PDB file of C-alpha atoms in Angstrom:
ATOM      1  CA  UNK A  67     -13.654 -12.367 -10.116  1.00 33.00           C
ATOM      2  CA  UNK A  68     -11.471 -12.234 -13.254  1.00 35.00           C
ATOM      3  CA  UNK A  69      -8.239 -10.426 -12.816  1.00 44.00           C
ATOM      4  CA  UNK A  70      -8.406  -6.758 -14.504  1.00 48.00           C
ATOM      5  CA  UNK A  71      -5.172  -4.417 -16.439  1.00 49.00           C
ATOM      6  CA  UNK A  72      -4.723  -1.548 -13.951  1.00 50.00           C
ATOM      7  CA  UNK A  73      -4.084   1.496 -16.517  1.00 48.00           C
ATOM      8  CA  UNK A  74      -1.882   4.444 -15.096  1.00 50.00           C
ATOM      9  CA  UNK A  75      -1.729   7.069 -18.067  1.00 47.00           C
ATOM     10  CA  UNK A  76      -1.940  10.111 -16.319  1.00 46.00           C
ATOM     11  CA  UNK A  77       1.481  10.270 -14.498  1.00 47.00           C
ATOM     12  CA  UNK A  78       3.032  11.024 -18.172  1.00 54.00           C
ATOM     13  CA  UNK A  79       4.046  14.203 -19.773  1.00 63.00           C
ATOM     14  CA  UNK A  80       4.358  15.244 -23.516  1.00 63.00           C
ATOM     15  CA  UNK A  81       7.622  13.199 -23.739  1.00 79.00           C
ATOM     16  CA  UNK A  82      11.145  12.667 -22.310  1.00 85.00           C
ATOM     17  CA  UNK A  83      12.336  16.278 -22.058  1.00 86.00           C
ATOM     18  CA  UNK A  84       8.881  17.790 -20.430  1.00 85.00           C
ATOM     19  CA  UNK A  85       9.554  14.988 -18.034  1.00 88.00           C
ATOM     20  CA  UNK A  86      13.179  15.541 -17.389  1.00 91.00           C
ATOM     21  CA  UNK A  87      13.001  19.405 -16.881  1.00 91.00           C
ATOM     22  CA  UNK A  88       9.770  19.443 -14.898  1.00 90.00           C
ATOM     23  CA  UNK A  89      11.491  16.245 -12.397  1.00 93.00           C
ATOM     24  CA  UNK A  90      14.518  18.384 -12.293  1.00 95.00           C
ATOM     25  CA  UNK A  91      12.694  21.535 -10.668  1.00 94.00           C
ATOM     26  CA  UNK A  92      10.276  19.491  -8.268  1.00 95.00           C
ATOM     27  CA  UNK A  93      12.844  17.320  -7.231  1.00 96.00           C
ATOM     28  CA  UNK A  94      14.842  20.943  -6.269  1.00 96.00           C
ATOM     29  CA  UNK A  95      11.549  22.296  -4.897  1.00 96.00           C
ATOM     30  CA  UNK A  96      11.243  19.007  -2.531  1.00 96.00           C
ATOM     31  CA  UNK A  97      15.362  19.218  -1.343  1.00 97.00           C
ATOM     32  CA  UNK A  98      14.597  22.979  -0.473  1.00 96.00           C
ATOM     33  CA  UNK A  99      10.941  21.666   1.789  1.00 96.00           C
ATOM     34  CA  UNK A 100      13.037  18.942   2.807  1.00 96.00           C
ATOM     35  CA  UNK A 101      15.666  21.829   4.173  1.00 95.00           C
ATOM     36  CA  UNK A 102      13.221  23.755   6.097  1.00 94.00           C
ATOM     37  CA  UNK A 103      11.789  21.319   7.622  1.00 93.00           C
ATOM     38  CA  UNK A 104      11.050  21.850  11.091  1.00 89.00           C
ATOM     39  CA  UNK A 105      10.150  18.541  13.271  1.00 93.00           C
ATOM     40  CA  UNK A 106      10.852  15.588  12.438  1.00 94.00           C
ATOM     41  CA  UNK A 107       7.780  13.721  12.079  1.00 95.00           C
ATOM     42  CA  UNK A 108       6.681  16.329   9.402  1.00 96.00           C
ATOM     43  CA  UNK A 109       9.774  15.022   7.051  1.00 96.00           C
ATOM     44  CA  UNK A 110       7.468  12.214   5.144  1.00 97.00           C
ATOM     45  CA  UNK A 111       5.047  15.204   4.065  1.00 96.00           C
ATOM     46  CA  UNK A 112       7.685  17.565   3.223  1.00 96.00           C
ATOM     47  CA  UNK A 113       9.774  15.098   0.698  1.00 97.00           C
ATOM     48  CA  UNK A 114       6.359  14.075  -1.089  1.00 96.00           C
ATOM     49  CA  UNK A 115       7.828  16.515  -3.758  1.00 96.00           C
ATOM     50  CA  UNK A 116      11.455  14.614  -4.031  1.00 97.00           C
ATOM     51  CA  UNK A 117       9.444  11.612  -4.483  1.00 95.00           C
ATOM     52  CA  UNK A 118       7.121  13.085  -7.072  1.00 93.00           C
ATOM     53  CA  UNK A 119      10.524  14.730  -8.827  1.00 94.00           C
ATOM     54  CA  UNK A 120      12.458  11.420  -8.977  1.00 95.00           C
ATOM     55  CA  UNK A 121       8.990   9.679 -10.099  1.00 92.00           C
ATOM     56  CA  UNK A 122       8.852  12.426 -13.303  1.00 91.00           C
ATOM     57  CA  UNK A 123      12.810  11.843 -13.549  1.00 94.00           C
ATOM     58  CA  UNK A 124      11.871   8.016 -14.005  1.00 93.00           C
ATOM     59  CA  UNK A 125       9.173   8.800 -16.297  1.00 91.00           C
ATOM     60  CA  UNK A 126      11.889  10.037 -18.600  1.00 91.00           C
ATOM     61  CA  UNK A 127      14.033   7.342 -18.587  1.00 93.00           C
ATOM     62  CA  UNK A 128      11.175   5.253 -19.758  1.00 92.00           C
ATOM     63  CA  UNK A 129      10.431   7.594 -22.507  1.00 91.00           C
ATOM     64  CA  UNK A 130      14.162   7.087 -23.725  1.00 90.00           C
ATOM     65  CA  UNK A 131      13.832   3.277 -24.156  1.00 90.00           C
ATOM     66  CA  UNK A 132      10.577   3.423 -25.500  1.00 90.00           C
ATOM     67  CA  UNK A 133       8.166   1.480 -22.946  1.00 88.00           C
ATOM     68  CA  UNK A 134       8.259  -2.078 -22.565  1.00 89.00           C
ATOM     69  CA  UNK A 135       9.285  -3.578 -19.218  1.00 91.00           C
ATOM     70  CA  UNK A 136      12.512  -2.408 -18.395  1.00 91.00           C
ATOM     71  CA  UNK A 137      14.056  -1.240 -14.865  1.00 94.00           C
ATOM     72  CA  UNK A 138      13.004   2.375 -14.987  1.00 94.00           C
ATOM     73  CA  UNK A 139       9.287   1.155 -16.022  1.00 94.00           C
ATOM     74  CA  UNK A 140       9.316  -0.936 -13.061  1.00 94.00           C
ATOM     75  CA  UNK A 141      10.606   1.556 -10.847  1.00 95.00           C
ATOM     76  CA  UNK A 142       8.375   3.654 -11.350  1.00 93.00           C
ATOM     77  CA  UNK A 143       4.961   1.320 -11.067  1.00 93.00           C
ATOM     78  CA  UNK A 144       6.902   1.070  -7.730  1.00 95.00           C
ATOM     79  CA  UNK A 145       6.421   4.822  -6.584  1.00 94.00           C
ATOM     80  CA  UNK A 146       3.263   5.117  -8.498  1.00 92.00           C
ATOM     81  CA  UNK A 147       1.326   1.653  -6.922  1.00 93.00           C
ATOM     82  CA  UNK A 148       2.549   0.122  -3.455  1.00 96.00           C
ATOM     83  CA  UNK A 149       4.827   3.541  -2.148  1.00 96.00           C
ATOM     84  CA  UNK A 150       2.492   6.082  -2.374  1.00 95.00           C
ATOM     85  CA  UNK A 151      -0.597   4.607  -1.065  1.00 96.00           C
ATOM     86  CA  UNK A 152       1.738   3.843   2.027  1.00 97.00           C
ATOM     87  CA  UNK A 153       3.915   7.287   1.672  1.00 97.00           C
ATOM     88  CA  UNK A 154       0.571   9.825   2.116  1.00 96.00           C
ATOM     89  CA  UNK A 155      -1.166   8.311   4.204  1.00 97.00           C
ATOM     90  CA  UNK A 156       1.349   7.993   7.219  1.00 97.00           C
ATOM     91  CA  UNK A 157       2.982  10.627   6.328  1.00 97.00           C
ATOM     92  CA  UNK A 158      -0.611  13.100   7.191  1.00 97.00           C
ATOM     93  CA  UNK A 159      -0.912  10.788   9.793  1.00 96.00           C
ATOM     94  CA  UNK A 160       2.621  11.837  11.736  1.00 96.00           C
ATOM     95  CA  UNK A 161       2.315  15.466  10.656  1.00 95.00           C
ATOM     96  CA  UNK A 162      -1.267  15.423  12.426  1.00 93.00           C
ATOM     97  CA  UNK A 163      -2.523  17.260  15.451  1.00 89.00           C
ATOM     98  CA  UNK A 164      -2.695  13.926  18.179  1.00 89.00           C
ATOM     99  CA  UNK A 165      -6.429  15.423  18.257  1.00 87.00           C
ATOM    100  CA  UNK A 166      -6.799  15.119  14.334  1.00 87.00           C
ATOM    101  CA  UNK A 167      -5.189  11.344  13.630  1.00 92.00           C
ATOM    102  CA  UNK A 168      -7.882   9.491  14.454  1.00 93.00           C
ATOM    103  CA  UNK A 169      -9.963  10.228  11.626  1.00 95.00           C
ATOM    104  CA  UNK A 170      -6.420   9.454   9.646  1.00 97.00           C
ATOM    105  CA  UNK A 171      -6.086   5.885  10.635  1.00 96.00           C
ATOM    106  CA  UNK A 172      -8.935   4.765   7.920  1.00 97.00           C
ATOM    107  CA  UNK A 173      -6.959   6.023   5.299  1.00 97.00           C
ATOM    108  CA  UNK A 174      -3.703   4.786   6.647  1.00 97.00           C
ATOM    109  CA  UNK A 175      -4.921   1.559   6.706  1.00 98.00           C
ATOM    110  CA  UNK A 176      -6.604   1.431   3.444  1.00 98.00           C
ATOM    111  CA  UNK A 177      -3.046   2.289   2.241  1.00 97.00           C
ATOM    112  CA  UNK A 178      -1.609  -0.461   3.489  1.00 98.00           C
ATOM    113  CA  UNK A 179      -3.724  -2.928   2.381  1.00 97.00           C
ATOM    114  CA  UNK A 180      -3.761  -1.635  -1.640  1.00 97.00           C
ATOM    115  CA  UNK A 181      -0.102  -1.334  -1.376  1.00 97.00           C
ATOM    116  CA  UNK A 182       0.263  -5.109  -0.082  1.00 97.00           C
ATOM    117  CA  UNK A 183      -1.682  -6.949  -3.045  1.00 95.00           C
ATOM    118  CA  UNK A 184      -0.140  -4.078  -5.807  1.00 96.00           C
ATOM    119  CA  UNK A 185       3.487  -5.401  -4.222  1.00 97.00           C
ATOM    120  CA  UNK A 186       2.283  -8.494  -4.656  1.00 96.00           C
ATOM    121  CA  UNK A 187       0.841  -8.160  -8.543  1.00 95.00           C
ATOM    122  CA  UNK A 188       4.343  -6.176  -9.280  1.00 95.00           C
ATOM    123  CA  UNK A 189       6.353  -9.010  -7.885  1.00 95.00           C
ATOM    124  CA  UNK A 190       4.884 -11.708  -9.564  1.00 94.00           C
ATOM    125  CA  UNK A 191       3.568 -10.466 -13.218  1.00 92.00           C
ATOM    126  CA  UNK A 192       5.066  -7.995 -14.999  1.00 91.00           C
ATOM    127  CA  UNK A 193       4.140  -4.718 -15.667  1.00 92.00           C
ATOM    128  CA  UNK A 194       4.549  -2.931 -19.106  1.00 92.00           C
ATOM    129  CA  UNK A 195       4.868   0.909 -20.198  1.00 91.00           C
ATOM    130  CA  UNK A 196       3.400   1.676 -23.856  1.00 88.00           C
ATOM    131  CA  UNK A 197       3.062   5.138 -25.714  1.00 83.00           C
ATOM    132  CA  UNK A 198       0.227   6.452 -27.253  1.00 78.00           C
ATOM    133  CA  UNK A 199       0.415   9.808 -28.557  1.00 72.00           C
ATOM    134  CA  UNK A 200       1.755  11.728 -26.395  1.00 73.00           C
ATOM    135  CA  UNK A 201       1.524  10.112 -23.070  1.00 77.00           C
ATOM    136  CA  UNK A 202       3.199   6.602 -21.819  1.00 81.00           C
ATOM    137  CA  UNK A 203       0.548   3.929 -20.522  1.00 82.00           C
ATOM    138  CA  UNK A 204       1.383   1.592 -18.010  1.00 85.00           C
ATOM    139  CA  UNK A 205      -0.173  -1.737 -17.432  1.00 86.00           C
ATOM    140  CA  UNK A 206      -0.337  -4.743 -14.785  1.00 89.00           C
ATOM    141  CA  UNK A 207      -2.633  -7.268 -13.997  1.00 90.00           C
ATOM    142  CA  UNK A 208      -4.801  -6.457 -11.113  1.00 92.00           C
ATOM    143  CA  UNK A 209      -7.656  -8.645  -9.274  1.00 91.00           C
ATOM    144  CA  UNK A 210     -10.264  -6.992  -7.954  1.00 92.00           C
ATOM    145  CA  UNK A 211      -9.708  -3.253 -10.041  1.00 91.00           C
ATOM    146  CA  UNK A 212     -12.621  -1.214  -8.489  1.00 91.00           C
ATOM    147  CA  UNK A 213     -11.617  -2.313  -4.609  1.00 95.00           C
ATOM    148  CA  UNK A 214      -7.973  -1.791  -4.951  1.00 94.00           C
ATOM    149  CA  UNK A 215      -8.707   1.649  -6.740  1.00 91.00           C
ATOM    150  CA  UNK A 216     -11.037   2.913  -3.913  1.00 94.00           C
ATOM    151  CA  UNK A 217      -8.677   1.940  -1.199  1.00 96.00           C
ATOM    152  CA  UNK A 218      -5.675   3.628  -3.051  1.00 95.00           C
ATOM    153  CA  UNK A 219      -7.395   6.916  -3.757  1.00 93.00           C
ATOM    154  CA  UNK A 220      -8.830   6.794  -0.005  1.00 97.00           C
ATOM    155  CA  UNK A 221      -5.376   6.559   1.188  1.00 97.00           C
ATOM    156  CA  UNK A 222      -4.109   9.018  -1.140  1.00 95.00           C
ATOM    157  CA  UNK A 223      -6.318  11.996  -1.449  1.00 95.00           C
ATOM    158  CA  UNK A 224      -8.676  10.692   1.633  1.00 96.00           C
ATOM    159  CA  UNK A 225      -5.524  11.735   4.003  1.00 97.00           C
ATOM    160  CA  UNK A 226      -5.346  15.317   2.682  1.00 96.00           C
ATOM    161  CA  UNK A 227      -8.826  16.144   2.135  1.00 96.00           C
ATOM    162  CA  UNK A 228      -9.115  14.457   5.265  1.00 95.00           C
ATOM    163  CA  UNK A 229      -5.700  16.457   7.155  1.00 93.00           C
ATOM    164  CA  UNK A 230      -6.701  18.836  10.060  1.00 87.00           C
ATOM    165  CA  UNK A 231      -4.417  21.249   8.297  1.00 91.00           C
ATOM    166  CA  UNK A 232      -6.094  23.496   5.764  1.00 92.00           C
ATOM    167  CA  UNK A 233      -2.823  23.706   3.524  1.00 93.00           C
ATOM    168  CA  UNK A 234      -2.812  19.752   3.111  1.00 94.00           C
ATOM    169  CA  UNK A 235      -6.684  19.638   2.707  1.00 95.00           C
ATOM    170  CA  UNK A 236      -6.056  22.660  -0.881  1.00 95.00           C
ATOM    171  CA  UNK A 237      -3.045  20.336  -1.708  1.00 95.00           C
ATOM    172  CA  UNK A 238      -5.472  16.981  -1.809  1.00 94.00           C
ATOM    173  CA  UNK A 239      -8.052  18.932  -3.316  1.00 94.00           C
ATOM    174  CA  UNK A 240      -5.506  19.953  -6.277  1.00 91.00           C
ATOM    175  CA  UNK A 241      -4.108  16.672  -6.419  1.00 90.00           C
ATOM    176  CA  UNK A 242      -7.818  14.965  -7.161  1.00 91.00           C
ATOM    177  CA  UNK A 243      -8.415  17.723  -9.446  1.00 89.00           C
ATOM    178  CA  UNK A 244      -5.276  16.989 -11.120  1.00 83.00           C
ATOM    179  CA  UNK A 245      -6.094  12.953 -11.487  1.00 82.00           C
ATOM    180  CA  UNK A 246      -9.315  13.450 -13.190  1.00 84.00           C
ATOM    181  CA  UNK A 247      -8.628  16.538 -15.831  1.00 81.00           C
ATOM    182  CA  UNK A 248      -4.752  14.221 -16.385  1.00 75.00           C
ATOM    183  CA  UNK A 249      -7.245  10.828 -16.555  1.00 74.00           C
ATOM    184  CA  UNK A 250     -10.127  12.632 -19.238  1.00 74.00           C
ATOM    185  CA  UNK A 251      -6.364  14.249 -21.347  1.00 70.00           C
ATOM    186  CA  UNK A 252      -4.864  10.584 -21.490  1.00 64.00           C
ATOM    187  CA  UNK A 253      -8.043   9.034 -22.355  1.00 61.00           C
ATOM    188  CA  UNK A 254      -8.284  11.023 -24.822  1.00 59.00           C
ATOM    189  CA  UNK A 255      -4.408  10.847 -25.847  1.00 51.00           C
ATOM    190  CA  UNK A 256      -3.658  14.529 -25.419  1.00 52.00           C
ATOM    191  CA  UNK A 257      -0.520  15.723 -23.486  1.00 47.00           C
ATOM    192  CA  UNK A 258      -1.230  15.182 -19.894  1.00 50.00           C
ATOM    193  CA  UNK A 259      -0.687  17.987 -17.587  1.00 61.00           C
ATOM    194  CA  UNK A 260       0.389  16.061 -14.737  1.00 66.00           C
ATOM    195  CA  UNK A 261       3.308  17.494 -14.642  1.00 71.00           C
ATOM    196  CA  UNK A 262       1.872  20.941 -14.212  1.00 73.00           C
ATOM    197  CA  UNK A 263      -0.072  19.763 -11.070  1.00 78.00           C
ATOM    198  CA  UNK A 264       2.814  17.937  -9.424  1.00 83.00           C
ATOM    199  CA  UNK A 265       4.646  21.282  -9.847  1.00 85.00           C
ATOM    200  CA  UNK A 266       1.714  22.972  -8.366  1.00 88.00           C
ATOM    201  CA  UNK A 267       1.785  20.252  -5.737  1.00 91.00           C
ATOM    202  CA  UNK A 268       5.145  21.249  -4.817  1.00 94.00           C
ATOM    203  CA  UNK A 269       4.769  24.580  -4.211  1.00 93.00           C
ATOM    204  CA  UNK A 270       2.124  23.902  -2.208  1.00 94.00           C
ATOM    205  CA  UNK A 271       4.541  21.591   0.166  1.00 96.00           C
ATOM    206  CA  UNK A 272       7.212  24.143   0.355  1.00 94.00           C
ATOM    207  CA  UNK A 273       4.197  26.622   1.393  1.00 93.00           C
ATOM    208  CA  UNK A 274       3.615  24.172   4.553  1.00 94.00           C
ATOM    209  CA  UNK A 275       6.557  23.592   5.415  1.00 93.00           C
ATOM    210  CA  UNK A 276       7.614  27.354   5.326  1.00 89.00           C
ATOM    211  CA  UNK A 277       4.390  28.484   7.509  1.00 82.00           C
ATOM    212  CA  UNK A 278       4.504  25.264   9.566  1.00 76.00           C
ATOM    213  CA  UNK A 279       2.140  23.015  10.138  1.00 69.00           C
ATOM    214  CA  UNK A 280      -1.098  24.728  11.996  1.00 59.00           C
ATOM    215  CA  UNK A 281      -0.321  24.667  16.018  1.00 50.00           C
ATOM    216  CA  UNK A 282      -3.332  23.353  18.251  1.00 45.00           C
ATOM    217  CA  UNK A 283      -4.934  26.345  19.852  1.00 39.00           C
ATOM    218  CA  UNK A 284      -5.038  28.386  16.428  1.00 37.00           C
ATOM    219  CA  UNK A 285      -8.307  27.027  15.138  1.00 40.00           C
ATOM    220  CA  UNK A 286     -11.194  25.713  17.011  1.00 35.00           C
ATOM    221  CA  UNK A 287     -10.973  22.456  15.016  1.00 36.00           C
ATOM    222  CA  UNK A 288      -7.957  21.468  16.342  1.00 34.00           C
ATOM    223  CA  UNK A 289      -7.774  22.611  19.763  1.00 34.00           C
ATOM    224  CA  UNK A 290     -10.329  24.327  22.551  1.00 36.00           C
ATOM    225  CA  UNK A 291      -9.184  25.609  25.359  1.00 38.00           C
ATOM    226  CA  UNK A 292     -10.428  25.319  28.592  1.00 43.00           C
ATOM    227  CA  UNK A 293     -12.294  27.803  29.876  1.00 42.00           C
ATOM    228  CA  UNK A 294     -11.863  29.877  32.982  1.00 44.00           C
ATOM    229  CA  UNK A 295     -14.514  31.226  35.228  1.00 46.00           C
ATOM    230  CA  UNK A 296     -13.837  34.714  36.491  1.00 41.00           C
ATOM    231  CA  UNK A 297     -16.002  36.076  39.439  1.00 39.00           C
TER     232      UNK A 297
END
């Protein structure tokens, strides 16, 4: 199979500042989740935001020079292609009920696997970032498009909509949402509103990590409890 130009429009905004102001304020939304977290192992989950933030923050520093292949458009294929097909997927995984992961290991896997051959396209060809209209396209050459897609968006929104945790599942169900109205806006060179929905994203996060992540024994999906027999 020929090798294929893997397209991410939607991460853009309408332009530098929309990027810089909206990465400002999710990057502070994700230091205050980051804050209250309250275990350990639910730290991945609750920085998603800083990542997101410093993604957006990116974004705007490739608006500045005006595409092309610079450091900033690199760093942030980075985030966007091999990190967060990794980042999600584990990071549901260690948040997870013990009795919920092991639906979560498909998707962690998947994750792994899209993120090795996109570290391996992003090492070895280059990737470019281009504007059109009001969003910023991005560009590298990909083998294999329609596999590597599948397994990204498995590990991606498959771990939420797949989480034990109701709060995750509305937060991958926003999140997929959010790719396909962003996708249909930069297709049809619009001003995405990605940033909108990583906003929405984050508020979502800090809502988690606030409440905490549901306890075993509060729903019947995670937990049943043994039963007694009373004479």
């Amino acid at each position: 199979m020929t090798a294929g130009t893997a397209r991410k429009g939607p991460g853009a905004c309408a332009g530098a500042t929309a990027d810089l102001a909206a990465g400002t304020v999710v990057t502070a939304v994700g230091i205050g989740c980051v804050l209250r977290v309250r275990r350990i192992r639910d730290l991945p989950v609750a920085a998603l935001p800083v990542l997101l933030g410093a993604h957006q923050l990116l974004e705007a520093a490739v608006w500045d020079t005006g595409g092309g292949c610079g450091p900033a458009t690199t760093a942030w294929a980075v985030i966007a292609l091999p990190v967060l097909p990794v980042w999600v997927p584990l990071g549901v995984l260690l948040a997870a009920a013990p009795e919920a992961r092991r639906v979560l290991w498909g998707p962690a896997a998947a994750g792994l696997a899209a993120a090795a051959g996109l570290a391996y396209c992003l090492a070895t060809r280059p990737v470019t970032a281009g504007i059109r209209g009001h969003t910023l396209g991005y560009g590298v050459s990909v083998p294999y498009v329609p596999l590597v897609l599948a397994g990204y968006l498995f590990a991606t929104l498959g771990a939420l909509l797949l989480a034990g945790d109701r709060r995750l599942r509305l937060l991958g169900a926003v999140l997929a949402a959010g790719a396909l109205v962003c996708a249909a806006l930069w297709r049809l060179e619009f001003a995405s509103t990605w940033c909108a929905f990583a906003a929405v994203a984050s508020v979502l996060v800090l809502g988690w990590v606030r409440r905490g992540p549901q306890r075993p024994g509060l729903r019947g999906y995670w937990f049943s409890a043994p039963r007694t027999n009373s004479r």
